[in-house]
PDB file of C-alpha atoms in Angstrom:
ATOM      1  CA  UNK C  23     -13.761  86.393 -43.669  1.00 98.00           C
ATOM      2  CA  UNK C  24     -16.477  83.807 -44.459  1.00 98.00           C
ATOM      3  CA  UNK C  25     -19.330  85.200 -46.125  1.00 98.00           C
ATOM      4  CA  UNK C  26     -22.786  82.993 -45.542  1.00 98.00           C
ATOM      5  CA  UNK C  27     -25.484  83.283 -48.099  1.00 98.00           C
ATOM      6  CA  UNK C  28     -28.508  81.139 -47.649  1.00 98.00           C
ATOM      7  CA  UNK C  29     -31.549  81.567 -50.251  1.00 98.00           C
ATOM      8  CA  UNK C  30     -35.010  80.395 -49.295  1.00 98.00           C
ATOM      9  CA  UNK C  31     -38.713  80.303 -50.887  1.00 98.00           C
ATOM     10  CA  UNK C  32     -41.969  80.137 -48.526  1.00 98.00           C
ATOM     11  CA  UNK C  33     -44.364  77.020 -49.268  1.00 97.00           C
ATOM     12  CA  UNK C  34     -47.261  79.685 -49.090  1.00 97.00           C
ATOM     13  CA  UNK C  35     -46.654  83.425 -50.454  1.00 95.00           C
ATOM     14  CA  UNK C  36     -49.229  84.847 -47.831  1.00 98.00           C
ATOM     15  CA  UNK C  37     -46.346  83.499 -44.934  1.00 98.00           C
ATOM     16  CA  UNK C  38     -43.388  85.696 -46.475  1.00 98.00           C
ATOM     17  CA  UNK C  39     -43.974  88.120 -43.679  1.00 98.00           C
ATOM     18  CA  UNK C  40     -44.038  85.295 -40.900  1.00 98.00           C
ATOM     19  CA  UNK C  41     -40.709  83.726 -42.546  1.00 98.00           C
ATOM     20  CA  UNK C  42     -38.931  86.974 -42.702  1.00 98.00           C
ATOM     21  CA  UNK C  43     -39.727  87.569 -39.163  1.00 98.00           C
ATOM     22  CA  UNK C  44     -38.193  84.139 -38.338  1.00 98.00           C
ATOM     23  CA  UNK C  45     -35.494  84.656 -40.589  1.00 98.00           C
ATOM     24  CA  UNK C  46     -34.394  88.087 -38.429  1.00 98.00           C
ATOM     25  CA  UNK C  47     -34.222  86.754 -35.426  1.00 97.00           C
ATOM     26  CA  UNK C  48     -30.669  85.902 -36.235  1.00 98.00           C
ATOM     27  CA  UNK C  49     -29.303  89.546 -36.519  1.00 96.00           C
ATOM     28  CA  UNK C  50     -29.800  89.587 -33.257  1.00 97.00           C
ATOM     29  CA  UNK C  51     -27.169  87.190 -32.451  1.00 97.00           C
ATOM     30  CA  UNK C  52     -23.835  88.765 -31.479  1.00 97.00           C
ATOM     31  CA  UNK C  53     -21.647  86.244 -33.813  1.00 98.00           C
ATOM     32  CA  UNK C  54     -21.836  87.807 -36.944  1.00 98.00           C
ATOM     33  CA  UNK C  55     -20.106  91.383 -38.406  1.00 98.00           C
ATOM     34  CA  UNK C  56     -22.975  92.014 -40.643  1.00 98.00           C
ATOM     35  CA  UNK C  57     -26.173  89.494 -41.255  1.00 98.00           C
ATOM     36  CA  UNK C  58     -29.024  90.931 -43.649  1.00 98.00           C
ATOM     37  CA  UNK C  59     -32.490  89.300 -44.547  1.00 98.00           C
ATOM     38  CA  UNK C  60     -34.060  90.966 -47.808  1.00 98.00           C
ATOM     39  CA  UNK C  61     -36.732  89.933 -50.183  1.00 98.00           C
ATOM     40  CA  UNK C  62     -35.726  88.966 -53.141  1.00 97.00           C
ATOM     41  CA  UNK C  63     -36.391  91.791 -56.049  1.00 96.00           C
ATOM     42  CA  UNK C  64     -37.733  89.316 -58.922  1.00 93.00           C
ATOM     43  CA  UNK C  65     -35.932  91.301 -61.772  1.00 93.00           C
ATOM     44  CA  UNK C  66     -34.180  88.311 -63.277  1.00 92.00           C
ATOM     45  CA  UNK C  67     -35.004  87.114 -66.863  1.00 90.00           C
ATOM     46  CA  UNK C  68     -34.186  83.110 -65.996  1.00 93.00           C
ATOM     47  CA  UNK C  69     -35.334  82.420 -62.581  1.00 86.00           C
ATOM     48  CA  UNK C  70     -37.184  84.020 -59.060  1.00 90.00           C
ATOM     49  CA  UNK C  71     -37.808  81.330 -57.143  1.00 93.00           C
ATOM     50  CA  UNK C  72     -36.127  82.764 -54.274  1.00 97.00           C
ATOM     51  CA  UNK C  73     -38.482  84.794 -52.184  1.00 98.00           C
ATOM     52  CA  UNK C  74     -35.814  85.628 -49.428  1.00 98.00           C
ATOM     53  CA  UNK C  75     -31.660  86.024 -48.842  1.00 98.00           C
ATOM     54  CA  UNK C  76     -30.442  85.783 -46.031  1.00 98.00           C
ATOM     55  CA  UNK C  77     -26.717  87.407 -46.024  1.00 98.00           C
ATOM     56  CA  UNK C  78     -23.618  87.185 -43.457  1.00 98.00           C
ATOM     57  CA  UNK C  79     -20.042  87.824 -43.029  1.00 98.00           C
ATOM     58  CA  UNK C  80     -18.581  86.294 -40.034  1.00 98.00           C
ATOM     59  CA  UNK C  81     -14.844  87.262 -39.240  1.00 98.00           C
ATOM     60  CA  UNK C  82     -13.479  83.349 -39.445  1.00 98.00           C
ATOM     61  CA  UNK C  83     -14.785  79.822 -39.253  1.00 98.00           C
ATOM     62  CA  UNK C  84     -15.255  79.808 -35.323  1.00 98.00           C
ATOM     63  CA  UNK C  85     -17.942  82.586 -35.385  1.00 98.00           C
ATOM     64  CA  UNK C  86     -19.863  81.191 -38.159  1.00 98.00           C
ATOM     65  CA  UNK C  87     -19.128  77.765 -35.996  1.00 98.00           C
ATOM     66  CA  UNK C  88     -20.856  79.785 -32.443  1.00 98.00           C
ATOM     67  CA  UNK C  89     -23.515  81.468 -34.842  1.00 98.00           C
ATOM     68  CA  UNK C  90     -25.046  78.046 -35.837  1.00 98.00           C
ATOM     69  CA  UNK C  91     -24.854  76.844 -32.247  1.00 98.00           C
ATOM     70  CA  UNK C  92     -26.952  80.103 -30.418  1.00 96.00           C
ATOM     71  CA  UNK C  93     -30.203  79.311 -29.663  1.00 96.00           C
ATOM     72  CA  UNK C  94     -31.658  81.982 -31.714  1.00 96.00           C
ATOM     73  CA  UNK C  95     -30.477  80.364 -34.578  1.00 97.00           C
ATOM     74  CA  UNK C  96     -32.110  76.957 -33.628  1.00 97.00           C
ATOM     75  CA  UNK C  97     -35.505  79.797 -32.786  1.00 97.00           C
ATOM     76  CA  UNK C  98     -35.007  80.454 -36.365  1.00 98.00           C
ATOM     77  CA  UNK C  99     -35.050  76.851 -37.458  1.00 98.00           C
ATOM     78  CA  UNK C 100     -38.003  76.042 -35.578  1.00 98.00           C
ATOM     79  CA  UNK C 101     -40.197  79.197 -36.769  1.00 98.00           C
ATOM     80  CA  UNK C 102     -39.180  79.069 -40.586  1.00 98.00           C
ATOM     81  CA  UNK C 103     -38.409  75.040 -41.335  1.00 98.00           C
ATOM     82  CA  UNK C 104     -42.231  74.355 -41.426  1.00 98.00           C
ATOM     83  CA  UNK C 105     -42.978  77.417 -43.702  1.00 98.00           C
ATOM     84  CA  UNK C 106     -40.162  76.889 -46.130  1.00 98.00           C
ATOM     85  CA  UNK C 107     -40.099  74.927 -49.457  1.00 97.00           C
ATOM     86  CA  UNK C 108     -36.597  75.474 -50.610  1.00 96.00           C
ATOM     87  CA  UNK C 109     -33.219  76.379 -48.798  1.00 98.00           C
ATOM     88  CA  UNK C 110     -29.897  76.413 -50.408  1.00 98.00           C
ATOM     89  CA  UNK C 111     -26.778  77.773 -48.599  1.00 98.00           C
ATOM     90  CA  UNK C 112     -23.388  78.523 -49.450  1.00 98.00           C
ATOM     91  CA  UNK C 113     -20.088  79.548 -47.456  1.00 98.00           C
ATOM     92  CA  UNK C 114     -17.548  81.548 -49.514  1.00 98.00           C
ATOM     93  CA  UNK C 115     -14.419  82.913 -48.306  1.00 96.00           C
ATOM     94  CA  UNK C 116     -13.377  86.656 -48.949  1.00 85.00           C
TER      95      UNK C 116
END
């Protein structure tokens, strides 16, 4: 299993809800065993510069692969990219 984990903060805190609605279109996509967008809670002493996580587990390398190639991903892209400051993404494996 490949867990995805992508962390992202909003140029503008009055877009959060437009950005989160971006960011869910991708549970829609059938790739994916689990994908979750949450705000981030803010209860850490050091740092809360994320605003949103974005969280997936996809079953091997080839669904991940077809996730980043459905057009609702690419919807995604096109709805959040302008609205977003930072993005940082990891792929683990477990």
């Amino acid at each position: 299993m490949i867990r995805h984990i992508v962390f992202f903060s909003v140029k503008d805190s009055a877009q959060l809800d437009e950005v989160e609605e971006g960011l869910k279109l991708l549970a829609q996509s059938p790739y994916p065993r689990l994908l979750e967008v949450k705000r981030n809670l803010r209860r850490d002493l050091f740092g809360n510069a994320v605003d949103l996580v974005v969280y997936g587990e996809f079953p091997d390398q080839a669904a991940l692969d077809a996730y980043k190639q459905d057009p609702l991903y690419q919807r995604s892209i096109d709805r959040v990219r302008p609205l977003r400051e930072l993005r940082i993404a990891a792929d683990i494996e477990g």
